[in-house]
Amino acid sequence: MNEYANRYYVVISAIVFVAIIFIIRLFSIQALDPSYKATAESNSTRVVIEFPTRGLIFTRDSALMVENKSSFDLMVIPENVTAFDTSYFIEILQLDSIQFIKEFIKAKKRSYIPAMVYKEIPDSIITKFQELQWMFPGFYLQTRALRHYPLSSAAHILGYIGEVDKNMIEKDAYYKQGDYIGITGIEKTYEVLLRGKKGRKLYLVDAKNRIRGSYKDGEMDETAISGKNIVLSIDSRLQTFGEQLMANKRGSIVAIEPSTGEILCLISSPAYDPNLLVGKNIASNYTQLRNDEANLLFNRAVMAQYPPGSTFKLVNALIGLQENVITTHSHFTCAGGYNVGSFHLGCHHNGSIEFYYSIQGSCNAYYCHVFDRILRNKEFQTIGESYTEWRNYVMQFGLGKRLGTDLAQELRGYIPEASHFDKYYGKDKWTPLRLISMSIGQGELGFSPLQMVNMTAAIANRGYYYTPHLIKNIEDLDTIPSKFKQKHTIDIDSAYFEEIIKGMEMVMKAGTAANAYVQGLDICGKTGTAENPHGKDHSIFVAFAPKDNPKIAISVYIENAGFGSTFAAPLASLLIEKYLRDSISVPQWETMLLNTSINYKTK
Amino acid sequence: MAKSRNWIANLDWITILIYVLMIFLGWINIYAAVYTEDQPGLIDFSLRHGKQLIWIMAAILIAFIILLIETKFYYYFAYVFYSIFIIILFVVIFIARDINGANAWLEIGSFRIQPGEFAKFATALAMARLMSTYNFDISDRKDLLKVMVIMFLPVVLIIMQNDLGSALVYFSLLIVLYRYGFPGWILLLGIFFVGLFVASFKISTLTLTFFVIFLASVLSAINFRRVTEVSIALGVFTLVLILSWVMIKLVDIKIELYYLVALSFVFSSIIYGYWIYSKKLGFVLLMLGFVFMSLIFLFSVEYIFNNIMGEHQQNRILVLLGEKDDPKGIEYNVNQSKIAIGSGGLTGKGFLQGTQTKYKFVPEQSTDFIFCTVGEEWGFLGTTSVILLFIALFWRLLVMAERQKTPFSMLYGYGVTGIIFFHFAINIGMTIDLAPVVGIPLPFFSYGGSSLWSFTILLFIFIKLDSSRQNIL
């Protein structure tokens, strides 16, 4: 055996050889390759997102419009569940047993991860469950904030929030699957302010993904920043009162504070309860709202394109004066209408009509003549040029263009370009007669109620306006976007505004809206009645009050309600009085309006 | 009295010191592996580190008892021990409950021991006893057969218990045969084919083929100082391979690359074979034969595995080789193990600071994967220290074995070294993805009474034998 003594060296070399291989390998994975360190970190850390509370929304009169209400979801950690009386459990929680069992089986697949098995347990059951919770280990309730609208009002203004979609996730890295985002209305416009900023906490987790402590003592954690509360310019009394008055009618009311452009109320009727678009029923309720034939989700105040009717005469009068084609002394003959050759546009006056009376009595023929003069203005070579000049004036009132308010769905309205007529009749081959109905706010014009009230506010201001907006204040910032502080001035002499305002005053005192006169309010208004091919005329009224230092401008549009004086004017008077005096002196108007329900035939 | 003082003075204290150091370090790492922030108690006998403390006490007691027993006892009772353990192993097959897929545990009340662990020292003793008999002759087929039976009987029984890892350990006793004078190349060939078999599941056949060819070439070149001839042979082979590859690309036939390699090899070896035949270079021919056999072996393993075995058998082999397993998968274990060790860096994260260890990312961390704890919390310095500590132990054991006056003690010493080394190599190898996961503990480090006691017995019998080396039996 001793002749093999050298084999000792073979054995010891083999052992050392293996040891060297191990040491080289260990050096490479421990000292050279940094990837294991990174993997170990991601292995053992978990990021938990902290959701900030969404900002609240108040009205200018400090009423809470939007708040957060906690709802309770039933959660389970299947690993911790012991045998329990399933039927009793389902009974006390009033669960849909099939859905519950389906979710529970799904949760069991990853038994140590908390999973939601039932959304939004009704409040009435919460206490009972908490008492009996000891019987069901592994189950617990988790709170989740839902939006709640205590006034059940102003759905079109506020909009709603919902789960963020794929497009948005791709566009903005802030959002992750399952996050909520403002989808329409104020919730959308001021999303970034309202949502705040998500925080995150890094935890150390074990192999079963259970939290074992904070990572690096929390030095990389970020605290969530709550969303900012905002104050809207809405007056809650005006908003809710207006909504009540508009019940069973279609149309829109918008009121503005002329000196600031702040929207005092913005009503689109029919409306819906904003609380419908909250929580687990959002999808089914949304479908129902969308499919309703009254088009409930349509925000008439900013999206509808109504012909302005006779209220538009105010604009034409102003342009006529500014263009020097008429003066306040101009008289035109009304022979029960405007007649050119075989053309006849009806009116109800007889004889020579003077300027102020043309507003007070809303004379169609007078404005046909005015418009005819504007378009035949000698200063311009062609009708195209004079029309374009007129159109530019109109658009200075914010008509036919997007105002840039803080409701994103806002549409621009419609006022045709000269080229539109060129296309029909040939370049400058058209005559004022072809578009004469535009003189009285009919024809190819379509403006939203918001644009109409803005026009009224511009008149009330004697020639300028601020972009109408809903935002009044933002918590901590104490300011609003600067675009809402920018004055838009109209190139019409303010003296001319005074003249037509005199006419508007007469409308209330002895004119077409005399029936809606309220002593001492000093309302200046203008009625309108828009013909429409689908049925009875639309009832229109625009007004502001008081005459000096106006506090409120309003536009009321009620579809198929007949003359402007019948419904729209008393409604405007009610709201103006409510706003200025916080009382109502003619309660019979209120009764009349509340009792009126207009039957809209389904097409 | 004089005699007793004699053996105490002759105890190899360095080995005992290394042993004590290892169980101490082992315990510290077991403590770290079971440690959680919620249970900071240092001594809690319901937890593993607490239990291990009991096992350690008991192990020290066992070591004392072993040292007190007469040396002759181990020589004379070698076969008795062996017989008892063979009977126990046989019985265990039938009465053991299935634990982790193996029926290897004997249960007495709540107490659980693994006879396969203890059978190691008995087998080493029995082998040493047989081979140290006066007229034992390894070249005699009958004697060889006796050794083989003693060595492989436990292997068969343990494989029947479904515990491949523990069974493989017995192959390490081949080192005893080697030291005795058994021809080295046969052992190497055996090791080579086992290695090839295991590797064929981990590495592609193509890579292995190249490896085999390269190995054979290098060996023949070194052995016969025929570098030129071997280079020519490799050149011919490469040329044929490239030519056939180009041809196949030209005719656009889809063929697995390694079939091409095999074909090229056959073709080039015919040319080469003719050339060396004319020059009468016998050994080179032998090397060619070896390469040829290896290739046939590789392809047949693959062929048998894929085409003859059923899915059940395939899975079984894959699980045994650590290629497939359990709910989370062996790959998961090895990955987590590498992550834990790799994240330790140069100096480690510090005692009880390892996140992978604390939060239980590595399964079986206090037992088979205890080396991960060392790697994560003590870093490269820690792992290297542990490896060096083992090297010191092996060096000490071999020095001790070589100074024995009797073949019995010497052969037993080699057996001890072989067994501990095999555990060391496979266990650490599997934690750093160099060896298949076969689930055998790291001696003196891993948690568990059976393994600690069996290694203590194994080691201390040798220390006792060594201490009385002066007294010729």
PDB file of C-alpha atoms in Angstrom, chain B residues 135-366:
ATOM      1  CA  ASN B 135      -4.652 -11.705   2.922  1.00  0.00           C
ATOM      2  CA  PHE B 136      -6.940  -9.178   1.217  1.00  0.00           C
ATOM      3  CA  ASP B 137      -5.944  -8.710  -2.407  1.00  0.00           C
ATOM      4  CA  ILE B 138      -7.673  -6.112  -4.518  1.00  0.00           C
ATOM      5  CA  SER B 139      -6.668  -7.798  -7.721  1.00  0.00           C
ATOM      6  CA  ASP B 140      -8.502 -10.904  -6.578  1.00  0.00           C
ATOM      7  CA  ARG B 141     -11.964 -10.724  -8.057  1.00  0.00           C
ATOM      8  CA  LYS B 142     -13.606 -12.293  -5.023  1.00  0.00           C
ATOM      9  CA  ASP B 143     -12.103  -9.726  -2.669  1.00  0.00           C
ATOM     10  CA  LEU B 144     -13.019  -6.909  -5.024  1.00  0.00           C
ATOM     11  CA  LEU B 145     -16.571  -8.174  -5.149  1.00  0.00           C
ATOM     12  CA  LYS B 146     -16.724  -8.245  -1.323  1.00  0.00           C
ATOM     13  CA  VAL B 147     -15.633  -4.586  -1.112  1.00  0.00           C
ATOM     14  CA  MET B 148     -18.102  -3.614  -3.790  1.00  0.00           C
ATOM     15  CA  VAL B 149     -20.936  -5.384  -1.979  1.00  0.00           C
ATOM     16  CA  ILE B 150     -20.085  -3.669   1.310  1.00  0.00           C
ATOM     17  CA  MET B 151     -19.935  -0.311  -0.460  1.00  0.00           C
ATOM     18  CA  PHE B 152     -22.983  -0.586  -2.672  1.00  0.00           C
ATOM     19  CA  LEU B 153     -25.446  -2.485  -0.481  1.00  0.00           C
ATOM     20  CA  PRO B 154     -26.337   0.703   1.431  1.00  0.00           C
ATOM     21  CA  VAL B 155     -26.554   2.546  -1.908  1.00  0.00           C
ATOM     22  CA  VAL B 156     -29.175   0.127  -3.191  1.00  0.00           C
ATOM     23  CA  LEU B 157     -31.159   0.297   0.050  1.00  0.00           C
ATOM     24  CA  ILE B 158     -31.032   4.094   0.211  1.00  0.00           C
ATOM     25  CA  ILE B 159     -32.047   4.449  -3.423  1.00  0.00           C
ATOM     26  CA  MET B 160     -35.008   2.246  -2.550  1.00  0.00           C
ATOM     27  CA  GLN B 161     -35.855   4.837   0.101  1.00  0.00           C
ATOM     28  CA  ASN B 162     -35.951   7.378  -2.711  1.00  0.00           C
ATOM     29  CA  ASP B 163     -33.063   9.388  -1.335  1.00  0.00           C
ATOM     30  CA  LEU B 164     -30.673   9.654  -4.268  1.00  0.00           C
ATOM     31  CA  GLY B 165     -28.583  12.390  -2.650  1.00  0.00           C
ATOM     32  CA  SER B 166     -27.625  10.300   0.367  1.00  0.00           C
ATOM     33  CA  ALA B 167     -26.999   7.269  -1.842  1.00  0.00           C
ATOM     34  CA  LEU B 168     -24.597   9.163  -4.100  1.00  0.00           C
ATOM     35  CA  VAL B 169     -22.465   9.984  -1.045  1.00  0.00           C
ATOM     36  CA  TYR B 170     -21.298   6.353  -0.870  1.00  0.00           C
ATOM     37  CA  PHE B 171     -19.507   6.734  -4.188  1.00  0.00           C
ATOM     38  CA  SER B 172     -17.065   8.933  -2.292  1.00  0.00           C
ATOM     39  CA  LEU B 173     -15.774   5.784  -0.587  1.00  0.00           C
ATOM     40  CA  LEU B 174     -14.105   4.920  -3.895  1.00  0.00           C
ATOM     41  CA  ILE B 175     -11.318   7.149  -2.599  1.00  0.00           C
ATOM     42  CA  VAL B 176     -10.484   4.347  -0.133  1.00  0.00           C
ATOM     43  CA  LEU B 177     -10.030   1.914  -3.015  1.00  0.00           C
ATOM     44  CA  TYR B 178      -7.947   4.434  -4.836  1.00  0.00           C
ATOM     45  CA  ARG B 179      -5.593   4.972  -1.927  1.00  0.00           C
ATOM     46  CA  TYR B 180      -5.346   1.209  -1.480  1.00  0.00           C
ATOM     47  CA  GLY B 181      -4.013   0.894  -4.971  1.00  0.00           C
ATOM     48  CA  PHE B 182      -6.987   0.330  -7.174  1.00  0.00           C
ATOM     49  CA  PRO B 183      -6.094   1.497 -10.697  1.00  0.00           C
ATOM     50  CA  GLY B 184      -6.842   5.178 -10.853  1.00  0.00           C
ATOM     51  CA  TRP B 185      -8.014   5.345 -14.418  1.00  0.00           C
ATOM     52  CA  ILE B 186     -10.970   3.025 -13.813  1.00  0.00           C
ATOM     53  CA  LEU B 187     -12.140   5.244 -10.969  1.00  0.00           C
ATOM     54  CA  LEU B 188     -11.655   8.314 -13.132  1.00  0.00           C
ATOM     55  CA  LEU B 189     -13.560   6.742 -15.968  1.00  0.00           C
ATOM     56  CA  GLY B 190     -16.418   5.921 -13.606  1.00  0.00           C
ATOM     57  CA  ILE B 191     -16.448   9.461 -12.234  1.00  0.00           C
ATOM     58  CA  PHE B 192     -16.233  10.778 -15.776  1.00  0.00           C
ATOM     59  CA  PHE B 193     -19.271   8.865 -16.985  1.00  0.00           C
ATOM     60  CA  VAL B 194     -21.325   9.804 -13.918  1.00  0.00           C
ATOM     61  CA  GLY B 195     -20.322  13.396 -14.524  1.00  0.00           C
ATOM     62  CA  LEU B 196     -21.193  13.139 -18.187  1.00  0.00           C
ATOM     63  CA  PHE B 197     -24.573  11.667 -17.345  1.00  0.00           C
ATOM     64  CA  VAL B 198     -25.405  14.501 -14.949  1.00  0.00           C
ATOM     65  CA  ALA B 199     -23.990  17.126 -17.260  1.00  0.00           C
ATOM     66  CA  SER B 200     -25.962  15.864 -20.251  1.00  0.00           C
ATOM     67  CA  PHE B 201     -29.106  17.224 -18.564  1.00  0.00           C
ATOM     68  CA  LYS B 202     -27.544  20.565 -17.779  1.00  0.00           C
ATOM     69  CA  ILE B 203     -25.430  21.286 -20.823  1.00  0.00           C
ATOM     70  CA  SER B 204     -26.281  20.732 -24.479  1.00  0.00           C
ATOM     71  CA  THR B 205     -24.969  17.571 -26.097  1.00  0.00           C
ATOM     72  CA  LEU B 206     -23.163  19.682 -28.644  1.00  0.00           C
ATOM     73  CA  THR B 207     -21.107  21.518 -26.048  1.00  0.00           C
ATOM     74  CA  LEU B 208     -20.323  18.277 -24.265  1.00  0.00           C
ATOM     75  CA  THR B 209     -19.219  16.674 -27.522  1.00  0.00           C
ATOM     76  CA  PHE B 210     -16.714  19.401 -28.124  1.00  0.00           C
ATOM     77  CA  PHE B 211     -15.600  19.137 -24.534  1.00  0.00           C
ATOM     78  CA  VAL B 212     -15.050  15.381 -24.814  1.00  0.00           C
ATOM     79  CA  ILE B 213     -13.097  15.732 -28.043  1.00  0.00           C
ATOM     80  CA  PHE B 214     -10.996  18.497 -26.612  1.00  0.00           C
ATOM     81  CA  LEU B 215     -10.320  16.582 -23.402  1.00  0.00           C
ATOM     82  CA  ALA B 216      -9.288  13.433 -25.266  1.00  0.00           C
ATOM     83  CA  SER B 217      -7.011  15.421 -27.528  1.00  0.00           C
ATOM     84  CA  VAL B 218      -5.328  17.238 -24.689  1.00  0.00           C
ATOM     85  CA  LEU B 219      -4.865  14.028 -22.727  1.00  0.00           C
ATOM     86  CA  SER B 220      -3.293  12.170 -25.625  1.00  0.00           C
ATOM     87  CA  ALA B 221      -1.133  15.146 -26.478  1.00  0.00           C
ATOM     88  CA  ILE B 222       0.179  15.394 -22.938  1.00  0.00           C
ATOM     89  CA  ASN B 223       0.584  11.670 -22.390  1.00  0.00           C
ATOM     90  CA  PHE B 224       2.440  10.937 -25.556  1.00  0.00           C
ATOM     91  CA  ARG B 225       4.029  14.268 -26.260  1.00  0.00           C
ATOM     92  CA  ARG B 226       2.353  14.175 -29.656  1.00  0.00           C
ATOM     93  CA  VAL B 227       1.153  17.735 -29.843  1.00  0.00           C
ATOM     94  CA  THR B 228       1.718  17.876 -33.589  1.00  0.00           C
ATOM     95  CA  GLU B 229      -0.304  14.769 -34.306  1.00  0.00           C
ATOM     96  CA  VAL B 230      -3.167  15.862 -32.071  1.00  0.00           C
ATOM     97  CA  SER B 231      -3.209  19.291 -33.653  1.00  0.00           C
ATOM     98  CA  ILE B 232      -3.346  17.662 -37.076  1.00  0.00           C
ATOM     99  CA  ALA B 233      -6.198  15.441 -35.891  1.00  0.00           C
ATOM    100  CA  LEU B 234      -8.144  18.419 -34.532  1.00  0.00           C
ATOM    101  CA  GLY B 235      -7.394  20.296 -37.730  1.00  0.00           C
ATOM    102  CA  VAL B 236      -8.726  17.491 -39.899  1.00  0.00           C
ATOM    103  CA  PHE B 237     -11.819  17.266 -37.769  1.00  0.00           C
ATOM    104  CA  THR B 238     -12.498  21.004 -37.872  1.00  0.00           C
ATOM    105  CA  LEU B 239     -11.954  21.074 -41.621  1.00  0.00           C
ATOM    106  CA  VAL B 240     -14.376  18.198 -42.204  1.00  0.00           C
ATOM    107  CA  LEU B 241     -16.897  19.860 -39.905  1.00  0.00           C
ATOM    108  CA  ILE B 242     -16.688  23.201 -41.707  1.00  0.00           C
ATOM    109  CA  LEU B 243     -16.851  21.560 -45.142  1.00  0.00           C
ATOM    110  CA  SER B 244     -19.890  19.484 -44.274  1.00  0.00           C
ATOM    111  CA  TRP B 245     -21.564  22.478 -42.663  1.00  0.00           C
ATOM    112  CA  VAL B 246     -21.043  24.541 -45.802  1.00  0.00           C
ATOM    113  CA  MET B 247     -22.352  21.688 -47.920  1.00  0.00           C
ATOM    114  CA  ILE B 248     -25.440  21.348 -45.807  1.00  0.00           C
ATOM    115  CA  LYS B 249     -26.058  25.097 -46.002  1.00  0.00           C
ATOM    116  CA  LEU B 250     -25.718  24.853 -49.777  1.00  0.00           C
ATOM    117  CA  VAL B 251     -28.256  22.087 -50.199  1.00  0.00           C
ATOM    118  CA  ASP B 252     -30.396  23.625 -47.469  1.00  0.00           C
ATOM    119  CA  ILE B 253     -31.238  20.549 -45.416  1.00  0.00           C
ATOM    120  CA  LYS B 254     -32.362  21.068 -41.843  1.00  0.00           C
ATOM    121  CA  ILE B 255     -30.137  18.944 -39.660  1.00  0.00           C
ATOM    122  CA  GLU B 256     -29.185  19.250 -35.995  1.00  0.00           C
ATOM    123  CA  LEU B 257     -25.665  20.552 -35.683  1.00  0.00           C
ATOM    124  CA  TYR B 258     -24.473  17.859 -33.348  1.00  0.00           C
ATOM    125  CA  TYR B 259     -25.384  15.065 -35.742  1.00  0.00           C
ATOM    126  CA  LEU B 260     -23.120  16.868 -38.121  1.00  0.00           C
ATOM    127  CA  VAL B 261     -20.400  16.939 -35.485  1.00  0.00           C
ATOM    128  CA  ALA B 262     -20.771  13.211 -34.910  1.00  0.00           C
ATOM    129  CA  LEU B 263     -20.650  12.532 -38.647  1.00  0.00           C
ATOM    130  CA  SER B 264     -17.599  14.718 -39.118  1.00  0.00           C
ATOM    131  CA  PHE B 265     -15.996  12.974 -36.228  1.00  0.00           C
ATOM    132  CA  VAL B 266     -16.587   9.499 -37.631  1.00  0.00           C
ATOM    133  CA  PHE B 267     -15.351  10.607 -41.024  1.00  0.00           C
ATOM    134  CA  SER B 268     -12.235  12.380 -39.763  1.00  0.00           C
ATOM    135  CA  SER B 269     -11.391   9.582 -37.346  1.00  0.00           C
ATOM    136  CA  ILE B 270     -11.366   7.097 -40.228  1.00  0.00           C
ATOM    137  CA  ILE B 271      -8.834   9.234 -42.039  1.00  0.00           C
ATOM    138  CA  TYR B 272      -6.893   9.842 -38.857  1.00  0.00           C
ATOM    139  CA  GLY B 273      -7.156   6.213 -37.762  1.00  0.00           C
ATOM    140  CA  TYR B 274      -5.645   5.049 -41.020  1.00  0.00           C
ATOM    141  CA  TRP B 275      -2.827   7.508 -40.662  1.00  0.00           C
ATOM    142  CA  ILE B 276      -1.935   6.547 -37.086  1.00  0.00           C
ATOM    143  CA  TYR B 277      -2.331   2.850 -37.888  1.00  0.00           C
ATOM    144  CA  SER B 278       0.436   3.226 -40.387  1.00  0.00           C
ATOM    145  CA  LYS B 279       2.520   4.898 -37.683  1.00  0.00           C
ATOM    146  CA  LYS B 280       1.447   2.422 -34.927  1.00  0.00           C
ATOM    147  CA  LEU B 281       0.410   5.004 -32.317  1.00  0.00           C
ATOM    148  CA  GLY B 282      -1.567   2.779 -29.945  1.00  0.00           C
ATOM    149  CA  PHE B 283      -2.554   5.253 -27.249  1.00  0.00           C
ATOM    150  CA  VAL B 284      -3.946   7.774 -29.659  1.00  0.00           C
ATOM    151  CA  LEU B 285      -6.172   5.040 -30.983  1.00  0.00           C
ATOM    152  CA  LEU B 286      -7.285   4.373 -27.422  1.00  0.00           C
ATOM    153  CA  MET B 287      -8.195   8.027 -26.948  1.00  0.00           C
ATOM    154  CA  LEU B 288     -10.211   7.939 -30.141  1.00  0.00           C
ATOM    155  CA  GLY B 289     -12.015   4.939 -28.789  1.00  0.00           C
ATOM    156  CA  PHE B 290     -12.726   6.822 -25.570  1.00  0.00           C
ATOM    157  CA  VAL B 291     -14.142   9.780 -27.439  1.00  0.00           C
ATOM    158  CA  PHE B 292     -16.220   7.465 -29.551  1.00  0.00           C
ATOM    159  CA  MET B 293     -17.607   5.692 -26.520  1.00  0.00           C
ATOM    160  CA  SER B 294     -18.391   8.970 -24.800  1.00  0.00           C
ATOM    161  CA  LEU B 295     -20.290  10.184 -27.819  1.00  0.00           C
ATOM    162  CA  ILE B 296     -22.226   6.961 -28.092  1.00  0.00           C
ATOM    163  CA  PHE B 297     -22.933   7.174 -24.370  1.00  0.00           C
ATOM    164  CA  LEU B 298     -24.144  10.769 -24.651  1.00  0.00           C
ATOM    165  CA  PHE B 299     -26.408  10.110 -27.574  1.00  0.00           C
ATOM    166  CA  SER B 300     -27.769   6.942 -26.077  1.00  0.00           C
ATOM    167  CA  VAL B 301     -28.536   8.676 -22.768  1.00  0.00           C
ATOM    168  CA  GLU B 302     -30.424  11.295 -24.713  1.00  0.00           C
ATOM    169  CA  TYR B 303     -32.094   8.745 -26.961  1.00  0.00           C
ATOM    170  CA  ILE B 304     -33.130   6.478 -24.098  1.00  0.00           C
ATOM    171  CA  PHE B 305     -34.360   9.410 -22.091  1.00  0.00           C
ATOM    172  CA  ASN B 306     -36.414  10.948 -24.883  1.00  0.00           C
ATOM    173  CA  ASN B 307     -37.697   7.912 -26.701  1.00  0.00           C
ATOM    174  CA  ILE B 308     -37.746   4.924 -24.399  1.00  0.00           C
ATOM    175  CA  MET B 309     -38.585   6.297 -20.958  1.00  0.00           C
ATOM    176  CA  GLY B 310     -42.124   7.257 -20.080  1.00  0.00           C
ATOM    177  CA  GLU B 311     -42.976  10.745 -18.893  1.00  0.00           C
ATOM    178  CA  HIS B 312     -43.154   9.547 -15.313  1.00  0.00           C
ATOM    179  CA  GLN B 313     -39.651   8.107 -15.438  1.00  0.00           C
ATOM    180  CA  GLN B 314     -38.330  11.209 -17.144  1.00  0.00           C
ATOM    181  CA  ASN B 315     -39.737  13.445 -14.426  1.00  0.00           C
ATOM    182  CA  ARG B 316     -38.303  11.228 -11.771  1.00  0.00           C
ATOM    183  CA  ILE B 317     -34.827  11.536 -13.211  1.00  0.00           C
ATOM    184  CA  LEU B 318     -35.203  15.246 -13.728  1.00  0.00           C
ATOM    185  CA  VAL B 319     -36.297  15.692 -10.120  1.00  0.00           C
ATOM    186  CA  LEU B 320     -33.409  13.577  -8.866  1.00  0.00           C
ATOM    187  CA  LEU B 321     -31.029  15.626 -10.915  1.00  0.00           C
ATOM    188  CA  GLY B 322     -32.608  18.753  -9.624  1.00  0.00           C
ATOM    189  CA  GLU B 323     -33.923  19.803 -13.019  1.00  0.00           C
ATOM    190  CA  LYS B 324     -37.545  19.636 -12.061  1.00  0.00           C
ATOM    191  CA  ASP B 325     -39.371  19.692  -8.799  1.00  0.00           C
ATOM    192  CA  ASP B 326     -42.165  20.647  -6.433  1.00  0.00           C
ATOM    193  CA  PRO B 327     -44.551  23.624  -6.475  1.00  0.00           C
ATOM    194  CA  LYS B 328     -41.991  26.364  -6.895  1.00  0.00           C
ATOM    195  CA  GLY B 329     -39.345  24.454  -8.809  1.00  0.00           C
ATOM    196  CA  ILE B 330     -35.748  23.617  -8.006  1.00  0.00           C
ATOM    197  CA  GLU B 331     -34.673  26.342 -10.363  1.00  0.00           C
ATOM    198  CA  TYR B 332     -36.335  28.760  -7.988  1.00  0.00           C
ATOM    199  CA  ASN B 333     -34.289  27.419  -5.079  1.00  0.00           C
ATOM    200  CA  VAL B 334     -31.006  27.713  -6.940  1.00  0.00           C
ATOM    201  CA  ASN B 335     -31.883  31.162  -8.221  1.00  0.00           C
ATOM    202  CA  GLN B 336     -32.820  32.433  -4.793  1.00  0.00           C
ATOM    203  CA  SER B 337     -29.712  30.805  -3.394  1.00  0.00           C
ATOM    204  CA  LYS B 338     -27.495  32.562  -5.920  1.00  0.00           C
ATOM    205  CA  ILE B 339     -29.293  35.857  -5.293  1.00  0.00           C
ATOM    206  CA  ALA B 340     -28.770  35.533  -1.555  1.00  0.00           C
ATOM    207  CA  ILE B 341     -25.090  34.648  -1.902  1.00  0.00           C
ATOM    208  CA  GLY B 342     -24.422  37.128  -4.696  1.00  0.00           C
ATOM    209  CA  SER B 343     -26.113  40.005  -2.859  1.00  0.00           C
ATOM    210  CA  GLY B 344     -23.720  39.487   0.055  1.00  0.00           C
ATOM    211  CA  GLY B 345     -20.939  41.189  -1.896  1.00  0.00           C
ATOM    212  CA  LEU B 346     -17.389  41.288  -0.673  1.00  0.00           C
ATOM    213  CA  THR B 347     -18.001  41.744   3.045  1.00  0.00           C
ATOM    214  CA  GLY B 348     -21.628  40.739   3.483  1.00  0.00           C
ATOM    215  CA  LYS B 349     -24.622  42.560   4.872  1.00  0.00           C
ATOM    216  CA  GLY B 350     -23.779  41.779   8.466  1.00  0.00           C
ATOM    217  CA  PHE B 351     -25.105  39.364  11.051  1.00  0.00           C
ATOM    218  CA  LEU B 352     -28.953  39.218  10.984  1.00  0.00           C
ATOM    219  CA  GLN B 353     -29.003  41.865   8.258  1.00  0.00           C
ATOM    220  CA  GLY B 354     -29.560  39.606   5.258  1.00  0.00           C
ATOM    221  CA  THR B 355     -32.949  40.404   3.768  1.00  0.00           C
ATOM    222  CA  GLN B 356     -33.061  37.249   1.668  1.00  0.00           C
ATOM    223  CA  THR B 357     -32.232  35.184   4.731  1.00  0.00           C
ATOM    224  CA  LYS B 358     -34.484  36.994   7.181  1.00  0.00           C
ATOM    225  CA  TYR B 359     -37.456  36.980   4.872  1.00  0.00           C
ATOM    226  CA  LYS B 360     -37.065  33.350   3.884  1.00  0.00           C
ATOM    227  CA  PHE B 361     -36.533  33.690   0.162  1.00  0.00           C
ATOM    228  CA  VAL B 362     -34.351  30.589   0.035  1.00  0.00           C
ATOM    229  CA  PRO B 363     -36.217  27.391   0.882  1.00  0.00           C
ATOM    230  CA  GLU B 364     -34.463  24.929   3.219  1.00  0.00           C
ATOM    231  CA  GLN B 365     -32.091  27.644   4.269  1.00  0.00           C
ATOM    232  CA  SER B 366     -31.195  26.297   7.672  1.00  0.00           C
TER     233      SER B 366
END
